[in-house]
Short mmCIF file of C-alpha atoms and ligand atoms in Angstrom, two decimals:
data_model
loop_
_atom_site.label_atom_id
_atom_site.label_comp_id
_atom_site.label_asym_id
_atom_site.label_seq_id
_atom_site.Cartn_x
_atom_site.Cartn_y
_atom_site.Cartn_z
CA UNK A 20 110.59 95.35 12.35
CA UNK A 21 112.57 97.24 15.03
CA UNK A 22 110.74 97.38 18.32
CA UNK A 23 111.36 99.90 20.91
CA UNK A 24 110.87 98.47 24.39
CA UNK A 25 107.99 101.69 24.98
CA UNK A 26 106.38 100.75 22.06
CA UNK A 27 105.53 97.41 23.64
CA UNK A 28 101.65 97.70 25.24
CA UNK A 29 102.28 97.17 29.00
CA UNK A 30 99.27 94.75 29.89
CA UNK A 31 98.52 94.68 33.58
CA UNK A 32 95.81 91.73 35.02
CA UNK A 33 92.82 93.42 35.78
CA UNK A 34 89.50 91.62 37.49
CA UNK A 35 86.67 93.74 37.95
CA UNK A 36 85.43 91.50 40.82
CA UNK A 37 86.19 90.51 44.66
CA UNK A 38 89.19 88.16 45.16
CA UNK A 39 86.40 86.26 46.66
CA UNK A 40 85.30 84.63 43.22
CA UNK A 41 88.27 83.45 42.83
CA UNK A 42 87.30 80.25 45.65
CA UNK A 43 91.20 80.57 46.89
CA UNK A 44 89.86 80.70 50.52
CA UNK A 45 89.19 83.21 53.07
CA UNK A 46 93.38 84.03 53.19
CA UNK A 47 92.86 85.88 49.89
CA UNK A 48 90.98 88.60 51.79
CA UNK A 49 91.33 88.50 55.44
CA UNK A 50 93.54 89.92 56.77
CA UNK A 51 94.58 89.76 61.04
CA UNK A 52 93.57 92.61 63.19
CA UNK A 53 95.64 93.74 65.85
CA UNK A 54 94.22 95.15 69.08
CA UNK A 55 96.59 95.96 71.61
CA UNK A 56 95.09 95.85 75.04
CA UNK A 57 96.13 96.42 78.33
CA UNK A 58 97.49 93.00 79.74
CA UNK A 59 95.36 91.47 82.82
CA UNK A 60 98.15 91.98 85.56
CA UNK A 61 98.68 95.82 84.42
CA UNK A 62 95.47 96.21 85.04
CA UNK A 63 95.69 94.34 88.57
CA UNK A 64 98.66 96.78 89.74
CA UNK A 65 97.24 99.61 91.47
CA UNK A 66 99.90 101.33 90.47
CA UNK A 67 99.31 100.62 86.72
CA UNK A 68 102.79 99.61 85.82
CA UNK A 69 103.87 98.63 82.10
CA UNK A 70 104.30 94.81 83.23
CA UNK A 71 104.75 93.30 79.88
CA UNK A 72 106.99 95.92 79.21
CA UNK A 73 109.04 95.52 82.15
CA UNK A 74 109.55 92.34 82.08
CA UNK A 75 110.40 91.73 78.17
CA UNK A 76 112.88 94.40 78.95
CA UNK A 77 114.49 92.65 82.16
CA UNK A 78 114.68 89.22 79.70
CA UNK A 79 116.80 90.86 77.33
CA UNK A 80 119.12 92.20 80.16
CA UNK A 81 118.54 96.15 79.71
CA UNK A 82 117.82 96.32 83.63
CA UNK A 83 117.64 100.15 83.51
CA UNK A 84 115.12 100.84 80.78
CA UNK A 85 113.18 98.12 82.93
CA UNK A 86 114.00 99.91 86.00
CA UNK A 87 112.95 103.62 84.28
CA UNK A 88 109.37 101.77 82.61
CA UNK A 89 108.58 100.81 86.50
CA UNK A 90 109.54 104.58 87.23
CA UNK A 91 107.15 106.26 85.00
CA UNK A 92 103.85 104.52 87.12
CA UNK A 93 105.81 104.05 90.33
CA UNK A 94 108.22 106.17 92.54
CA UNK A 95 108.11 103.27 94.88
CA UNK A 96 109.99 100.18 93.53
CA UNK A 97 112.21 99.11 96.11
CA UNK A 98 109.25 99.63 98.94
CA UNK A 99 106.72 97.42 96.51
CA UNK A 100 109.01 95.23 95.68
CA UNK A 101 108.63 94.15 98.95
CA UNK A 102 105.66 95.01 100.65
CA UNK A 103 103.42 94.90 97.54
CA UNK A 104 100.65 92.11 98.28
CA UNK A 105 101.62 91.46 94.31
CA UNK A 106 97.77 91.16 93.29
CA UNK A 107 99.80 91.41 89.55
CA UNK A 108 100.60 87.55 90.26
CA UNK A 109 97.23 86.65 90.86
CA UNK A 110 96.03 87.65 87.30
CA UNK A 111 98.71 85.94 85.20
CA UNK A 112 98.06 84.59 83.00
CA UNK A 113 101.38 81.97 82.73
CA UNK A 114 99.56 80.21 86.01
CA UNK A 115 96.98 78.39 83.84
CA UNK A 116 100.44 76.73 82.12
CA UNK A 117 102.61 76.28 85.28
CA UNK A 118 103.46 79.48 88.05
CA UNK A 119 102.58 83.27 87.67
CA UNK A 120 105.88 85.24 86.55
CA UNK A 121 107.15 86.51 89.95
CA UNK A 122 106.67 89.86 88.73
CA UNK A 123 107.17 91.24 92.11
CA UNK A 124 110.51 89.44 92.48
CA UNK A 125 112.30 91.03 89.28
CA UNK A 126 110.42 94.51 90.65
CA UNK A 127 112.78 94.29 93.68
CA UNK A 128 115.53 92.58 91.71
CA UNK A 129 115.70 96.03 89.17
CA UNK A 130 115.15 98.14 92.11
CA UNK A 131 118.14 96.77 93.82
CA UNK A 132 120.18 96.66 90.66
CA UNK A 133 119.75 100.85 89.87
CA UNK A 134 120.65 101.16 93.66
CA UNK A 135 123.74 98.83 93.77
CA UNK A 136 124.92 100.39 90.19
CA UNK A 137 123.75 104.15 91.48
CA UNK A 138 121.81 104.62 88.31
CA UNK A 139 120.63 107.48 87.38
CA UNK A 140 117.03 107.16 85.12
CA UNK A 141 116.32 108.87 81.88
CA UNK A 142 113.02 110.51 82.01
CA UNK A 143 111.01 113.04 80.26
CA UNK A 144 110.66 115.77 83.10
CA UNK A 145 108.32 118.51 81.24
CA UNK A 146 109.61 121.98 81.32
CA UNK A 147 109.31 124.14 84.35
CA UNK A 148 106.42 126.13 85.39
CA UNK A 149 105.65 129.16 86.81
CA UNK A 150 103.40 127.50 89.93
CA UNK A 151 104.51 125.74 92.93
CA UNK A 152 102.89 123.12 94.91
CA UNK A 153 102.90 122.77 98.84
CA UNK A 154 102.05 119.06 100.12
CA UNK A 155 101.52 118.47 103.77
CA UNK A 156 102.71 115.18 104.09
CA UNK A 157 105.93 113.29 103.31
CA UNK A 158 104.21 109.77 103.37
CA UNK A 159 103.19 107.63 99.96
CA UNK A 160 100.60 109.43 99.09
CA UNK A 161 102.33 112.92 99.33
CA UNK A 162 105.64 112.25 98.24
CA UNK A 163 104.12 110.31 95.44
CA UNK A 164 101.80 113.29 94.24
CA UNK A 165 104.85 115.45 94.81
CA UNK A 166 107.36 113.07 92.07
CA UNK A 167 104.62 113.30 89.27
CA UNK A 168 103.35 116.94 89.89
CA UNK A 169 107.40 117.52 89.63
CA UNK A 170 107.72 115.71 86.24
CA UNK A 171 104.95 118.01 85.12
CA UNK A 172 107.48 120.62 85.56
CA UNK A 173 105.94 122.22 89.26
CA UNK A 174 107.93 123.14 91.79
CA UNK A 175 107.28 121.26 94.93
CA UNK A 176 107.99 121.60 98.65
CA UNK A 177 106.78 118.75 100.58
CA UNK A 178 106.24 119.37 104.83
CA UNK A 179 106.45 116.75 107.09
CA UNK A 180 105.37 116.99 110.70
CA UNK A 181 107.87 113.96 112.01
CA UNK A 182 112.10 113.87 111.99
CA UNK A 183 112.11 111.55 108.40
CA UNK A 184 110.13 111.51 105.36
CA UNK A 185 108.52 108.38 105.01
CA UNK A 186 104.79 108.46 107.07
CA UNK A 187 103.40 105.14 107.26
CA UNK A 188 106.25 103.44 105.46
CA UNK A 189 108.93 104.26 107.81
CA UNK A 190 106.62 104.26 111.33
CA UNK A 191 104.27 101.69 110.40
CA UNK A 192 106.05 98.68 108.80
CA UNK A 193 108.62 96.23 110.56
CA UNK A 194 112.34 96.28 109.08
CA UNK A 195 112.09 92.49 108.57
CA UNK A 196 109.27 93.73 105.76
CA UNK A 197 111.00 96.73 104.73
CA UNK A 198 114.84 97.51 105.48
CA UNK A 199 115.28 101.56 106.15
CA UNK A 200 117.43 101.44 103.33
CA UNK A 201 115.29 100.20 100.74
CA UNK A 202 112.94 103.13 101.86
CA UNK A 203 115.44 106.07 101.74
CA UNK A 204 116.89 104.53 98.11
CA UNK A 205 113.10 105.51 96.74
CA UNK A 206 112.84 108.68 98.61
CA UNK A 207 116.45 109.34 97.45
CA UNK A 208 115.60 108.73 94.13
CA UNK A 209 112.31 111.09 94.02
CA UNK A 210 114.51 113.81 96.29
CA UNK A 211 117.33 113.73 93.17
CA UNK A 212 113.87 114.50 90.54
CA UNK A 213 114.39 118.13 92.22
CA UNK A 214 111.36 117.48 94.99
CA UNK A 215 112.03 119.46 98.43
CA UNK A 216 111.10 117.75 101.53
CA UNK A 217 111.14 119.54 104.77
CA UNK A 218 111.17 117.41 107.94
CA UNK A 219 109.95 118.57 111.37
CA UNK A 220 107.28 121.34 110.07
CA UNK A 221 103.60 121.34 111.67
CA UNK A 222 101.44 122.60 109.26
CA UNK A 223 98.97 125.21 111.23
CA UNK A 224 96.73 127.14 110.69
CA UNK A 225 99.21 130.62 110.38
CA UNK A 226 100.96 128.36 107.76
CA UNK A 227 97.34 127.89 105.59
CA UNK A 228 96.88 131.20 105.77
CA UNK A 229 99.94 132.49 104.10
CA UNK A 230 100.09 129.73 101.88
CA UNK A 231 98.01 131.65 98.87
CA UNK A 232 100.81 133.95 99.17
CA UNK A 233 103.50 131.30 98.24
CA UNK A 234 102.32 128.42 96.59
CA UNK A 235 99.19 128.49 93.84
CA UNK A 236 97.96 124.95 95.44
CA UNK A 237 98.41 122.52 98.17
CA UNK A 238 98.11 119.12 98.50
CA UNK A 239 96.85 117.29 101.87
CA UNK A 240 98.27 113.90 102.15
CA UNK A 241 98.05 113.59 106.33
CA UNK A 242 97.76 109.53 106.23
CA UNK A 243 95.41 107.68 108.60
CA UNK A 244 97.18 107.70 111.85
CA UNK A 245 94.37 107.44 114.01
CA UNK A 246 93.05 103.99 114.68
CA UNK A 247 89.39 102.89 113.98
CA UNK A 248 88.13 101.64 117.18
CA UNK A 249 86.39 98.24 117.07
CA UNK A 250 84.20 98.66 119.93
CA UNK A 251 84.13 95.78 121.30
CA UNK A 252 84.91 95.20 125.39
CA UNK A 253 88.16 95.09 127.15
CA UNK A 254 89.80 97.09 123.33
CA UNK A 255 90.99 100.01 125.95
CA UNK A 256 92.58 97.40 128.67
CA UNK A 257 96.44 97.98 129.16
CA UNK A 258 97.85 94.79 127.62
CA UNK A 259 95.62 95.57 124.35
CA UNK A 260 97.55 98.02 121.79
CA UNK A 261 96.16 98.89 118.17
CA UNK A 262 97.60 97.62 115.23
CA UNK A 263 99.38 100.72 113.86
CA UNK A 264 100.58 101.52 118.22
CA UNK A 265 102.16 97.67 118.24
CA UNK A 266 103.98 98.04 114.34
CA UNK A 267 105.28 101.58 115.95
CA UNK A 268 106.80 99.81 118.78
CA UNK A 269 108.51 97.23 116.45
CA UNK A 270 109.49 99.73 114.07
CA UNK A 271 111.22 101.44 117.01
CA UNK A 272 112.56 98.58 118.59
CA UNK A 273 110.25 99.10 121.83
CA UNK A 274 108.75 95.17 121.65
S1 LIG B 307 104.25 93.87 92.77
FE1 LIG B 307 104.69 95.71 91.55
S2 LIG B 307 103.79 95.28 89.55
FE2 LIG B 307 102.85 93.84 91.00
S3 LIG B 307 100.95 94.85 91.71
FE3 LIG B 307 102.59 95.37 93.15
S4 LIG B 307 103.39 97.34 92.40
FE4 LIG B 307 102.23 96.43 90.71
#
């Protein structure tokens, strides 16, 4: 008898019960979950930087995709890679094996590599809004507040009291720490995002009250320049200078 191929019954293995009867162990029905979490020296950056990311980027040799990750937490790179206190380090977990990654090392490292090759990054900039922003202050905190608001898409004039951008970074730290150039490469690179900085304005009080009229809000990012007296004797004798007067003086080649 002729038999069609569809005539044949198509019988299929059925069990009505758990894989678990079957005593094949626990691989028959477990299966791994996966839990990504955020990895201890992200979570030690106060900036918050994709670490993990950054670095298994900079491994495989695509230095600007490493360079743009740092970029999306951190306007800052070539200043942190130098001056950051790396706290990152202290959490890695590679130390328990040999050394901590020297995470702040490759930060400078891609920071000087997009300077050296004039990179330009590649990232998402929403589109522009109707508001603008006034900050008063062109120091980390200000020009910082002023790089993200302007990825947001606002427009963003920052005012600066002194001759360069820069506040604390640029008055308060010695060369030997931080070279000028390093500096101006980051405030380059957050100037080129489309954020105006204008030098040599003191903010007054004629300028707060016109500011409804231009801007919809404004940011205060003044810094701490004044010192916090210890109060202890002899602090106001002439030889004795506070810490932020004496790094001035270095920074301007007085001492
Ligand atoms: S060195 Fe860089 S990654 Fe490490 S804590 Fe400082 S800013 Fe974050």
């Amino acid at each position: 008898m002729n038999e069609t191929v569809s005539s044949i019954p198509l019988l299929l293995p059925h069990s009505s019960m758990s894989t678990e009867s079957n005593k094949t162990g626990s691989w028959r029905f477990l299966r791994p979950l996966y839990d990504e979490k955020t990895s201890p020296c992200s979570e030690a950056c106060p900036a918050g930087e994709d670490i993990a990311r950054i670095e298994m980027l900079t491994a495989q040799g695509l230095f600007k995709e490493a360079w743009e990750t740092i970029l999306r937490e951190n306007p800052f790179p070539s200043v942190c890679g130098r001056i950051c206190p790396h706290p990152c380090e202290e959490t890695c977990n590679r130390r328990e094996f040999d050394e901590a990654v020297a995470v702040h090392t490759v930060e400078r490292f891609l920071a000087e590599t997009a300077s050296r090759y004039d990179l330009k990054p590649n990232l998402e900039i929403l589109p522009s809004k109707q508001q603008r922003i006034a900050l008063v202050g062109a120091g980390p905190a200000g020009l910082s507040a002023a790089y993200f608001l302007n990825c947001l898409g606002y427009s963003c004039d920052v005012f600066e009291a002194a001759t360069e951008p820069g506040g604390i970074l640029r008055w308060g730290i010695p060369p030997y720490r931080l070279p000028l150039p390093a500096l101006k490469n980051d405030i380059a690179q957050i100037e080129s995002h489309g954020v105006h900085i204008r030098t040599g304005v003191h903010i007054g009080r004629e300028f707060l009250q016109n500011a409804g009229n231009d801007y919809d809000a404004v940011f205060f990012g003044c810094g701490r320049s004044r010192v916090t007296e210890l109060g202890i004797p002899g602090e106001k004798a002439n030889a004795v200078a506070d810490g932020i007067t004496f790094l001035k003086q270095i920074r301007q080649g007085e001492i």
